[in-house]
């Protein structure tokens, strides 16, 4: 099998060789998946995972560079973690991921206590570099071919597994640093993905979520994203398939057809729009107009009735006038998203828009953001309240956080539902009748008809 072709180079009986690694993750789901990959890879090279930085030999921050705020948080946290190095000078502290790549030229100068900086394509070399002479190192080479297809991630136990199927991005939206920090688009071989999914099913996972910056641009020879969904749908043991984030321009008829006809592909899609103004979309170089985006939403809703839609929106992009912002509000009302991630524009070096003068003040960005957050909260509450009285199949994930004796899980539409446990276990699919709802949670009672996990 593809994945088991990895060679075990660490002898577990050699317990004195074991070093411990602590990793903190910032940013998106892809970074969380990369952390699982790092744990898997370092684990094969004699590193034991620890959740306590006070006892770790290696402290690693897996970072995000999407917005300035994310980078500031990491610098603040590093300042805090350096006390471990003061007490134990042998500790190696380093940065991995997008911020490491973004600030590669200045990080070691700015933060002299940092021992190493590794970009997203250098993880394979990390064990070797860590085991070197102890000198600081920077490895930020981007690699057009690296997909880590042969490295088995060390995942958190649960019912849902995140599987990275492609890396990098070729779209170069003018606001976005991703293509500069994660490099060019490349896909993991389909055989490796499907082997991984079969193994996940055997390990008891019930849901897979395919990950990629433009996940629906996936291609391995003849296997495009639509084909991959169809082949995944045929894997026994997996109950649900999701993916994030697809790009609207790559949302082909074939992908929509596969979503509609594969029973395990959930009726839910995250479709980032960024703005509701054609003028702004053109300056962002997103590759679609508002009309084209709305056509796509129409196609999805016709093919998959009741599909849940979520999105990303940026406010305060350079040149965004009040009328452009109003167009974004209108688009959000027209589509009626189930959920939205909303951001203030943050200028990022290397990008095209970085050179453009900012025209919207921080205060005004804040006002626009608060306006759409309020709009979206009302909409989400309405959508969820309309579900009261209906039934949904909930894939049980574990105990509910705030209610003793209750369980929590997700509906096929990716809504969180909580209900009195009544014997349900993680991995079960429970029919739940919805009795109450807020903007973020459905409350219900389990009905007969449990499908055990
Ligand atoms: N690839 C996805 C797409 O194009 O739809 C998005 C990936 S990006 C990591 C996640 C979101 O971060 C984007 O959709 C965008 O809304 C937001 N984002 C990216 N760059 C940003 C910036 N410079 N300022 C504010 N938000 C940004
Ligand atoms: Fe960034 Fe655009 Fe690529 Fe998404 S598609 S990762 S927003 S460049």
Short mmCIF file of C-alpha atoms and ligand atoms in Angstrom, two decimals:
data_model
loop_
_atom_site.label_atom_id
_atom_site.label_comp_id
_atom_site.label_asym_id
_atom_site.label_seq_id
_atom_site.Cartn_x
_atom_site.Cartn_y
_atom_site.Cartn_z
CA UNK A 1 0.00 0.00 0.00
CA UNK A 2 1.24 3.48 -0.87
CA UNK A 3 1.43 4.90 2.65
CA UNK A 4 3.07 1.94 4.29
CA UNK A 5 5.97 2.24 1.86
CA UNK A 6 7.49 4.71 4.33
CA UNK A 7 10.65 3.27 5.90
CA UNK A 8 10.79 3.22 9.68
CA UNK A 9 14.12 4.77 10.51
CA UNK A 10 13.59 5.17 14.23
CA UNK A 11 14.07 2.19 16.53
CA UNK A 12 11.52 2.58 19.37
CA UNK A 13 13.66 0.46 21.72
CA UNK A 14 16.25 3.24 21.62
CA UNK A 15 14.43 5.25 24.26
CA UNK A 16 17.40 7.44 25.20
CA UNK A 17 17.28 8.91 21.72
CA UNK A 18 13.76 10.19 22.16
CA UNK A 19 13.41 13.96 22.08
CA UNK A 20 10.13 15.71 22.67
CA UNK A 21 8.48 18.28 20.43
CA UNK A 22 5.80 20.81 21.27
CA UNK A 23 3.91 22.45 18.37
CA UNK A 24 1.50 25.38 18.50
CA UNK A 25 -0.56 26.03 15.39
CA UNK A 26 -1.85 29.34 14.05
CA UNK A 27 -4.12 30.04 11.11
CA UNK A 28 -6.17 27.88 8.83
CA UNK A 29 -7.13 24.22 8.73
CA UNK A 30 -4.28 23.57 6.29
CA UNK A 31 -1.84 24.64 8.98
CA UNK A 32 -3.49 22.28 11.46
CA UNK A 33 -3.12 19.50 8.89
CA UNK A 34 0.55 20.46 8.42
CA UNK A 35 1.06 20.18 12.17
CA UNK A 36 -0.29 16.61 12.02
CA UNK A 37 2.15 16.01 9.18
CA UNK A 38 5.04 17.44 11.23
CA UNK A 39 4.13 15.25 14.21
CA UNK A 40 3.97 12.23 11.90
CA UNK A 41 7.31 12.97 10.26
CA UNK A 42 9.16 13.93 13.44
CA UNK A 43 7.59 10.92 15.19
CA UNK A 44 9.21 8.61 12.65
CA UNK A 45 12.53 10.25 13.44
CA UNK A 46 12.46 9.68 17.17
CA UNK A 47 10.51 12.67 18.42
CA UNK A 48 7.73 12.25 20.96
CA UNK A 49 4.83 14.68 20.97
CA UNK A 50 4.32 16.70 24.15
CA UNK A 51 1.58 19.16 25.10
CA UNK A 52 3.81 20.94 27.60
CA UNK A 53 6.39 23.45 26.33
CA UNK A 54 8.08 23.44 29.75
CA UNK A 55 9.44 19.92 29.11
CA UNK A 56 9.96 20.06 25.34
CA UNK A 57 13.34 19.75 23.59
CA UNK A 58 11.95 21.44 20.49
CA UNK A 59 9.33 24.20 20.54
CA UNK A 60 7.81 24.92 17.16
CA UNK A 61 5.25 27.53 16.15
CA UNK A 62 3.48 26.62 12.93
CA UNK A 63 2.51 30.05 11.69
CA UNK A 64 0.16 32.02 9.46
CA UNK A 65 0.93 35.10 7.36
CA UNK A 66 -2.52 35.86 5.95
CA UNK A 67 -3.08 38.98 8.06
CA UNK A 68 -0.66 41.18 9.98
CA UNK A 69 -2.52 40.46 13.21
CA UNK A 70 -1.68 36.74 12.92
CA UNK A 71 2.04 37.54 12.65
CA UNK A 72 1.92 39.92 15.61
CA UNK A 73 0.33 37.19 17.76
CA UNK A 74 3.15 34.78 16.90
CA UNK A 75 5.88 37.32 17.75
CA UNK A 76 4.15 38.00 21.09
CA UNK A 77 3.92 34.29 21.85
CA UNK A 78 7.58 33.73 20.96
CA UNK A 79 8.54 36.42 23.48
CA UNK A 80 6.62 34.42 26.06
CA UNK A 81 8.08 31.00 25.12
CA UNK A 82 11.68 32.23 25.19
CA UNK A 83 11.71 31.85 28.99
CA UNK A 84 12.00 28.06 28.45
CA UNK A 85 15.22 28.65 26.57
CA UNK A 86 16.54 30.93 29.29
CA UNK A 87 16.11 28.09 31.78
CA UNK A 88 17.22 25.32 29.42
CA UNK A 89 19.61 26.71 26.76
CA UNK A 90 19.55 23.42 24.77
CA UNK A 91 15.92 23.89 23.83
CA UNK A 92 15.49 24.62 20.11
CA UNK A 93 12.82 27.20 19.31
CA UNK A 94 11.68 27.63 15.75
CA UNK A 95 9.10 28.84 13.30
CA UNK A 96 7.48 26.79 10.57
CA UNK A 97 4.86 27.61 7.98
CA UNK A 98 3.66 30.68 6.13
CA UNK A 99 5.08 33.41 8.37
CA UNK A 100 8.46 31.67 8.39
CA UNK A 101 8.39 31.83 4.60
CA UNK A 102 7.01 35.39 4.49
CA UNK A 103 9.55 36.98 6.86
CA UNK A 104 12.45 34.68 5.97
CA UNK A 105 14.94 37.50 5.43
CA UNK A 106 14.39 39.32 8.70
CA UNK A 107 13.21 36.78 11.27
CA UNK A 108 16.58 35.66 12.67
CA UNK A 109 17.77 39.28 12.89
CA UNK A 110 14.56 40.45 14.52
CA UNK A 111 14.28 37.52 16.90
CA UNK A 112 17.83 36.45 17.79
CA UNK A 113 16.70 33.69 20.16
CA UNK A 114 14.98 31.81 17.33
CA UNK A 115 17.06 28.75 16.38
CA UNK A 116 15.43 27.80 13.13
CA UNK A 117 13.01 28.88 10.43
CA UNK A 118 11.46 26.34 8.04
CA UNK A 119 9.09 27.10 5.19
CA UNK A 120 6.14 24.86 4.25
CA UNK A 121 8.17 22.86 1.71
CA UNK A 122 11.10 22.11 4.04
CA UNK A 123 9.46 19.85 6.63
CA UNK A 124 10.99 16.70 5.17
CA UNK A 125 14.48 18.02 6.03
CA UNK A 126 13.55 19.18 9.54
CA UNK A 127 14.73 16.10 11.53
CA UNK A 128 18.13 16.23 9.85
CA UNK A 129 18.46 19.99 10.43
CA UNK A 130 17.42 19.71 14.07
CA UNK A 131 19.99 17.00 14.63
CA UNK A 132 22.81 19.16 13.19
CA UNK A 133 25.54 21.01 15.06
CA UNK A 134 23.04 23.24 16.85
CA UNK A 135 23.72 26.35 14.73
CA UNK A 136 20.68 28.42 13.74
CA UNK A 137 19.28 27.43 10.36
CA UNK A 138 16.86 28.77 7.79
CA UNK A 139 15.37 26.50 5.14
CA UNK A 140 12.73 28.22 3.08
CA UNK A 141 13.30 26.69 -0.34
CA UNK A 142 9.98 26.27 -2.13
CA UNK A 143 9.65 23.03 -4.07
CA UNK A 144 7.34 22.69 -7.07
CA UNK A 145 6.92 18.96 -6.49
CA UNK A 146 6.76 18.47 -2.72
CA UNK A 147 3.38 17.02 -1.68
CA UNK A 148 4.47 14.90 1.34
CA UNK A 149 2.39 12.12 -0.22
CA UNK A 150 4.39 9.40 1.56
CA UNK A 151 4.31 10.94 5.05
CA UNK A 152 1.62 9.64 7.39
CA UNK A 153 0.18 12.45 9.54
CA UNK A 154 -0.22 11.82 13.26
CA UNK A 155 -3.85 12.83 13.72
CA UNK A 156 -5.92 13.71 16.75
CA UNK A 157 -8.41 10.92 17.40
CA UNK A 158 -11.93 11.80 16.39
CA UNK A 159 -14.54 11.12 13.76
CA UNK A 160 -13.28 13.68 11.22
CA UNK A 161 -9.93 13.53 9.41
CA UNK A 162 -8.49 16.41 7.41
CA UNK A 163 -6.63 15.30 4.30
CA UNK A 164 -4.48 17.73 2.32
CA UNK A 165 -4.93 16.86 -1.36
CA UNK A 166 -3.16 19.79 -2.98
CA UNK A 167 -0.68 22.44 -1.90
CA UNK A 168 0.14 25.96 -3.06
CA UNK A 169 -1.88 28.28 -5.26
CA UNK A 170 -1.50 29.70 -8.78
CA UNK A 171 -4.26 32.30 -8.61
CA UNK A 172 -2.31 35.32 -7.28
CA UNK A 173 -5.29 37.36 -6.04
CA UNK A 174 -3.84 40.82 -5.53
CA UNK A 175 -4.42 40.88 -1.74
CA UNK A 176 -3.15 37.41 -0.91
CA UNK A 177 0.24 36.21 0.27
CA UNK A 178 -0.49 32.47 -0.13
CA UNK A 179 1.14 31.94 -3.56
CA UNK A 180 4.32 33.63 -2.27
CA UNK A 181 4.55 31.62 0.94
CA UNK A 182 3.16 28.25 -0.16
CA UNK A 183 4.44 28.22 -3.71
CA UNK A 184 2.91 26.81 -6.88
CA UNK A 185 -0.12 24.58 -7.08
CA UNK A 186 0.53 20.81 -6.98
CA UNK A 187 -1.65 17.80 -6.23
CA UNK A 188 -1.07 14.69 -4.15
CA UNK A 189 -1.31 11.53 -6.32
CA UNK A 190 -4.87 10.16 -6.26
CA UNK A 191 -3.67 6.66 -5.32
CA UNK A 192 -1.98 8.05 -2.19
CA UNK A 193 -5.11 9.99 -1.21
CA UNK A 194 -7.42 7.01 -1.66
CA UNK A 195 -5.06 4.72 0.26
CA UNK A 196 -5.06 7.27 3.05
CA UNK A 197 -8.86 7.42 3.05
CA UNK A 198 -9.17 3.62 3.16
CA UNK A 199 -6.75 3.55 6.09
CA UNK A 200 -8.73 6.30 7.84
CA UNK A 201 -11.92 4.26 7.45
CA UNK A 202 -10.13 1.22 8.89
CA UNK A 203 -8.94 3.38 11.82
CA UNK A 204 -12.55 4.35 12.59
CA UNK A 205 -12.81 7.83 11.08
CA UNK A 206 -16.26 8.49 9.61
CA UNK A 207 -15.71 11.76 7.76
CA UNK A 208 -12.93 13.08 5.51
CA UNK A 209 -12.43 16.73 4.66
CA UNK A 210 -10.26 17.38 1.63
CA UNK A 211 -8.07 20.44 1.97
CA UNK A 212 -6.38 22.76 -0.49
CA UNK A 213 -6.10 26.50 -1.11
CA UNK A 214 -8.03 25.93 -4.34
CA UNK A 215 -9.10 22.40 -3.58
CA UNK A 216 -11.29 22.00 -6.67
CA UNK A 217 -8.31 22.78 -8.94
CA UNK A 218 -7.06 19.31 -7.93
CA UNK A 219 -5.64 17.24 -10.78
CA UNK A 220 -3.56 14.09 -10.99
CA UNK A 221 -3.34 13.02 -14.65
CA UNK A 222 -6.88 12.01 -15.67
CA UNK A 223 -8.21 12.34 -12.15
CA UNK A 224 -9.71 15.76 -11.57
CA UNK A 225 -11.54 16.87 -8.44
CA UNK A 226 -14.90 15.52 -9.65
CA UNK A 227 -13.32 12.10 -10.30
CA UNK A 228 -11.63 12.15 -6.91
CA UNK A 229 -14.97 12.82 -5.18
CA UNK A 230 -16.57 9.92 -7.05
CA UNK A 231 -13.74 7.54 -6.16
CA UNK A 232 -13.82 8.62 -2.52
CA UNK A 233 -17.57 8.10 -2.41
CA UNK A 234 -16.94 4.43 -3.18
CA UNK A 235 -14.70 3.88 -0.12
CA UNK A 236 -16.48 1.67 2.43
CA UNK A 237 -16.67 2.87 6.02
CA UNK A 238 -16.50 6.58 5.30
CA UNK A 239 -19.91 8.17 5.89
CA UNK A 240 -19.27 11.78 4.87
CA UNK A 241 -17.04 13.74 2.51
CA UNK A 242 -16.45 17.51 2.62
CA UNK A 243 -13.83 19.85 1.14
CA UNK A 244 -12.47 23.35 1.60
CA UNK A 245 -11.84 25.86 0.02
CA UNK A 246 -13.02 25.57 -3.55
CA UNK A 247 -12.43 28.57 -5.81
CA UNK A 248 -15.53 29.81 -7.68
CA UNK A 249 -13.64 29.81 -11.01
CA UNK A 250 -12.81 26.09 -10.69
CA UNK A 251 -16.34 25.04 -9.74
CA UNK A 252 -17.04 23.09 -12.92
CA UNK A 253 -20.27 21.37 -13.95
CA UNK A 254 -18.46 18.08 -13.36
CA UNK A 255 -17.72 18.99 -9.74
CA UNK A 256 -21.31 20.09 -9.15
CA UNK A 257 -22.52 16.88 -10.83
CA UNK A 258 -20.31 14.77 -8.56
CA UNK A 259 -21.50 16.65 -5.48
CA UNK A 260 -25.11 16.08 -6.49
CA UNK A 261 -24.77 12.39 -7.30
CA UNK A 262 -22.39 11.13 -4.61
CA UNK A 263 -24.48 10.35 -1.52
CA UNK A 264 -21.55 10.78 0.89
CA UNK A 265 -20.60 14.26 -0.36
CA UNK A 266 -22.31 16.61 2.07
CA UNK A 267 -24.77 19.28 0.88
CA UNK A 268 -22.51 22.09 1.99
CA UNK A 269 -19.92 24.28 0.32
CA UNK A 270 -17.62 27.11 1.35
CA UNK A 271 -17.45 29.45 -1.64
CA UNK A 272 -15.31 32.53 -0.87
CA UNK A 273 -16.67 35.61 -2.66
CA UNK A 274 -14.48 38.37 -1.07
CA UNK A 275 -16.59 41.27 -2.39
CA UNK A 276 -19.98 41.99 -3.94
CA UNK A 277 -18.64 44.74 -6.22
CA UNK A 278 -17.42 43.99 -9.75
CA UNK A 279 -15.00 46.90 -9.56
CA UNK A 280 -13.38 45.50 -6.41
CA UNK A 281 -13.44 41.90 -7.68
CA UNK A 282 -11.59 43.03 -10.81
CA UNK A 283 -8.95 44.85 -8.73
CA UNK A 284 -8.62 41.76 -6.56
CA UNK A 285 -8.16 39.73 -9.80
CA UNK A 286 -10.56 37.09 -8.53
CA UNK A 287 -11.49 35.94 -12.03
CA UNK A 288 -15.30 36.21 -11.74
CA UNK A 289 -18.01 38.87 -11.68
CA UNK A 290 -20.93 39.15 -9.26
CA UNK A 291 -23.28 37.85 -11.96
CA UNK A 292 -21.07 34.82 -12.62
CA UNK A 293 -20.83 34.10 -8.89
CA UNK A 294 -24.61 34.34 -8.47
CA UNK A 295 -25.08 32.06 -11.51
CA UNK A 296 -22.86 29.53 -9.80
CA UNK A 297 -24.87 29.79 -6.57
CA UNK A 298 -28.02 29.20 -8.67
CA UNK A 299 -26.49 26.11 -10.33
CA UNK A 300 -25.45 24.70 -6.95
CA UNK A 301 -28.90 25.30 -5.45
CA UNK A 302 -30.65 23.70 -8.40
CA UNK A 303 -28.38 20.66 -8.36
CA UNK A 304 -28.32 20.24 -4.57
CA UNK A 305 -31.55 21.66 -3.11
CA UNK A 306 -31.09 23.10 0.38
CA UNK A 307 -27.27 23.20 0.06
CA UNK A 308 -25.65 25.21 2.88
CA UNK A 309 -23.37 27.99 1.66
CA UNK A 310 -20.63 29.81 3.52
CA UNK A 311 -18.11 32.39 2.35
CA UNK A 312 -15.15 34.70 3.05
CA UNK A 313 -15.52 38.47 2.74
CA UNK A 314 -12.88 41.22 2.93
CA UNK A 315 -13.84 44.81 3.74
CA UNK A 316 -11.71 47.91 3.21
CA UNK A 317 -9.70 46.71 0.19
CA UNK A 318 -7.82 49.67 -1.36
CA UNK A 319 -10.28 51.69 -3.44
CA UNK A 320 -13.40 50.17 -1.84
CA UNK A 321 -15.98 52.98 -1.84
CA UNK A 322 -19.13 53.07 0.28
CA UNK A 323 -21.11 52.01 -2.82
CA UNK A 324 -18.84 48.95 -3.27
CA UNK A 325 -19.35 48.05 0.36
CA UNK A 326 -23.13 48.41 -0.04
CA UNK A 327 -22.89 46.04 -3.02
CA UNK A 328 -21.21 43.50 -0.72
CA UNK A 329 -24.07 43.85 1.80
CA UNK A 330 -26.57 43.36 -1.03
CA UNK A 331 -24.80 40.26 -2.30
CA UNK A 332 -24.70 38.76 1.19
CA UNK A 333 -28.44 39.38 1.55
CA UNK A 334 -29.15 37.99 -1.92
CA UNK A 335 -27.26 34.75 -1.32
CA UNK A 336 -28.27 34.36 2.34
CA UNK A 337 -25.19 32.53 3.59
CA UNK A 338 -25.42 30.00 6.40
CA UNK A 339 -22.05 31.20 7.67
CA UNK A 340 -19.37 33.74 6.76
CA UNK A 341 -15.78 34.52 7.73
CA UNK A 342 -15.33 38.27 7.52
CA UNK A 343 -12.04 40.19 7.58
CA UNK A 344 -10.63 43.70 7.48
CA UNK A 345 -8.17 44.03 4.60
CA UNK A 346 -4.58 43.69 5.80
CA UNK A 347 -1.76 44.81 3.46
CA UNK A 348 0.77 42.01 2.92
CA UNK A 349 4.26 42.55 1.50
CA UNK A 350 5.06 40.77 -1.80
CA UNK A 351 1.43 41.07 -3.00
CA UNK A 352 0.36 43.40 -5.81
CA UNK A 353 -2.05 45.36 -3.62
CA UNK A 354 0.74 46.05 -1.09
CA UNK A 355 1.96 48.79 -3.42
CA UNK A 356 -1.46 50.42 -3.61
CA UNK A 357 -2.36 53.21 -1.28
CA UNK A 358 -4.83 52.24 1.44
CA UNK A 359 -7.95 54.37 1.05
CA UNK A 360 -10.13 53.08 3.89
CA UNK A 361 -9.20 54.07 7.46
CA UNK A 362 -8.96 51.46 10.23
CA UNK A 363 -12.05 52.97 11.89
CA UNK A 364 -14.04 52.73 8.68
CA UNK A 365 -12.87 49.16 8.07
CA UNK A 366 -14.05 48.37 11.61
CA UNK A 367 -17.45 49.95 10.95
CA UNK A 368 -17.90 48.01 7.70
CA UNK A 369 -16.85 44.78 9.38
CA UNK A 370 -19.27 45.25 12.27
CA UNK A 371 -22.07 46.01 9.79
CA UNK A 372 -21.64 42.76 7.86
CA UNK A 373 -21.10 40.72 11.02
CA UNK A 374 -24.46 41.97 12.36
CA UNK A 375 -26.12 41.29 8.99
CA UNK A 376 -24.72 37.77 8.88
CA UNK A 377 -25.67 36.98 12.51
CA UNK A 378 -29.31 37.90 11.78
CA UNK A 379 -29.30 35.82 8.64
CA UNK A 380 -27.70 32.77 10.31
CA UNK A 381 -30.21 32.94 13.17
CA UNK A 382 -33.11 33.08 10.65
CA UNK A 383 -31.74 30.13 8.64
CA UNK A 384 -31.28 28.04 11.77
CA UNK A 385 -34.66 28.94 13.28
CA UNK A 386 -36.34 27.80 10.08
CA UNK A 387 -34.97 24.33 10.84
CA UNK A 388 -36.92 24.00 14.11
CA UNK A 389 -39.37 21.12 13.73
CA UNK A 390 -37.29 19.34 11.05
CA UNK A 391 -35.02 16.33 11.57
CA UNK A 392 -31.32 16.04 10.74
CA UNK A 393 -28.81 13.19 10.80
CA UNK A 394 -26.12 14.17 13.25
CA UNK A 395 -22.68 12.56 13.09
CA UNK A 396 -21.81 12.45 16.79
CA UNK A 397 -18.38 13.88 17.67
CA UNK A 398 -18.33 13.87 21.49
CA UNK A 399 -19.76 15.44 24.64
CA UNK A 400 -21.31 18.89 24.26
CA UNK A 401 -19.12 21.59 25.80
CA UNK A 402 -21.69 23.44 27.84
CA UNK A 403 -24.33 20.82 28.69
CA UNK A 404 -23.58 17.94 31.02
CA UNK A 405 -24.86 14.61 29.66
CA UNK A 406 -25.40 15.99 26.12
CA UNK A 407 -23.61 15.10 22.91
CA UNK A 408 -22.57 17.35 20.01
CA UNK A 409 -22.05 16.68 16.35
CA UNK A 410 -22.57 18.07 12.88
CA UNK A 411 -25.49 17.83 10.52
CA UNK A 412 -24.79 17.12 6.83
CA UNK A 413 -25.08 20.91 6.32
CA UNK A 414 -22.16 21.38 8.77
CA UNK A 415 -24.27 22.86 11.54
CA UNK A 416 -23.43 22.06 15.12
CA UNK A 417 -26.26 20.21 16.86
CA UNK A 418 -26.48 19.29 20.56
CA UNK A 419 -28.90 16.78 22.12
CA UNK A 420 -29.26 14.66 25.30
CA UNK A 421 -26.79 11.76 24.86
CA UNK A 422 -29.18 8.88 25.49
CA UNK A 423 -26.50 6.27 24.76
CA UNK A 424 -25.12 7.89 21.59
CA UNK A 425 -21.37 7.50 21.05
CA UNK A 426 -18.84 9.34 18.89
CA UNK A 427 -19.08 8.06 15.32
CA UNK A 428 -22.80 7.22 15.53
CA UNK A 429 -25.16 8.89 13.08
CA UNK A 430 -28.24 9.97 15.06
CA UNK A 431 -31.50 11.27 13.65
CA UNK A 432 -32.18 14.38 15.73
CA UNK A 433 -35.40 16.40 15.78
CA UNK A 434 -34.55 20.12 16.07
CA UNK A 435 -36.45 21.85 18.87
CA UNK A 436 -34.59 25.14 19.19
CA UNK A 437 -31.87 27.13 17.38
CA UNK A 438 -29.46 30.05 17.72
CA UNK A 439 -27.26 31.61 15.01
CA UNK A 440 -24.56 29.01 15.75
CA UNK A 441 -26.18 25.93 17.28
CA UNK A 442 -29.15 23.65 16.76
CA UNK A 443 -30.69 22.07 19.86
CA UNK A 444 -32.63 18.83 19.54
CA UNK A 445 -33.70 15.42 20.78
CA UNK A 446 -32.53 12.10 19.38
CA UNK A 447 -35.11 9.95 17.62
CA UNK A 448 -35.12 6.21 17.00
CA UNK A 449 -33.08 4.88 14.11
CA UNK A 450 -29.48 5.06 15.30
CA UNK A 451 -26.87 4.03 12.73
CA UNK A 452 -24.00 2.80 14.95
CA UNK A 453 -20.49 4.00 14.16
N1 LIG B 1 -8.07 30.03 -1.36
C1 LIG B 1 -9.23 30.51 -0.76
C2 LIG B 1 -10.01 31.31 -1.79
O1 LIG B 1 -9.43 31.96 -2.62
O2 LIG B 1 -11.17 31.32 -1.76
C3 LIG B 1 -8.93 31.35 0.45
C4 LIG B 1 -7.74 31.04 1.29
S1 LIG B 1 -7.22 32.35 2.36
C5 LIG B 1 -6.09 31.45 3.30
C6 LIG B 1 -8.59 32.53 3.47
C7 LIG B 1 -9.22 33.89 3.43
O3 LIG B 1 -8.38 34.85 4.04
C8 LIG B 1 -9.48 34.47 2.07
O4 LIG B 1 -10.61 33.92 1.47
C9 LIG B 1 -9.66 35.93 2.36
O5 LIG B 1 -10.99 36.26 2.67
C10 LIG B 1 -8.78 36.13 3.60
N2 LIG B 1 -7.58 36.92 3.26
C11 LIG B 1 -6.57 36.57 2.45
N3 LIG B 1 -5.68 37.58 2.35
C12 LIG B 1 -6.15 38.60 3.11
C13 LIG B 1 -5.69 39.91 3.39
N4 LIG B 1 -4.57 40.38 2.85
N5 LIG B 1 -6.43 40.68 4.23
C14 LIG B 1 -7.57 40.20 4.77
N6 LIG B 1 -8.07 38.97 4.52
C15 LIG B 1 -7.37 38.18 3.70
FE1 LIG B 2 -5.08 33.45 -1.94
FE2 LIG B 2 -6.57 33.83 -4.11
FE3 LIG B 2 -5.02 31.65 -3.90
FE4 LIG B 2 -7.21 31.90 -2.36
S1 LIG B 2 -7.15 31.74 -4.62
S2 LIG B 2 -5.18 31.25 -1.72
S3 LIG B 2 -7.26 34.07 -1.97
S4 LIG B 2 -4.32 33.75 -4.06
#
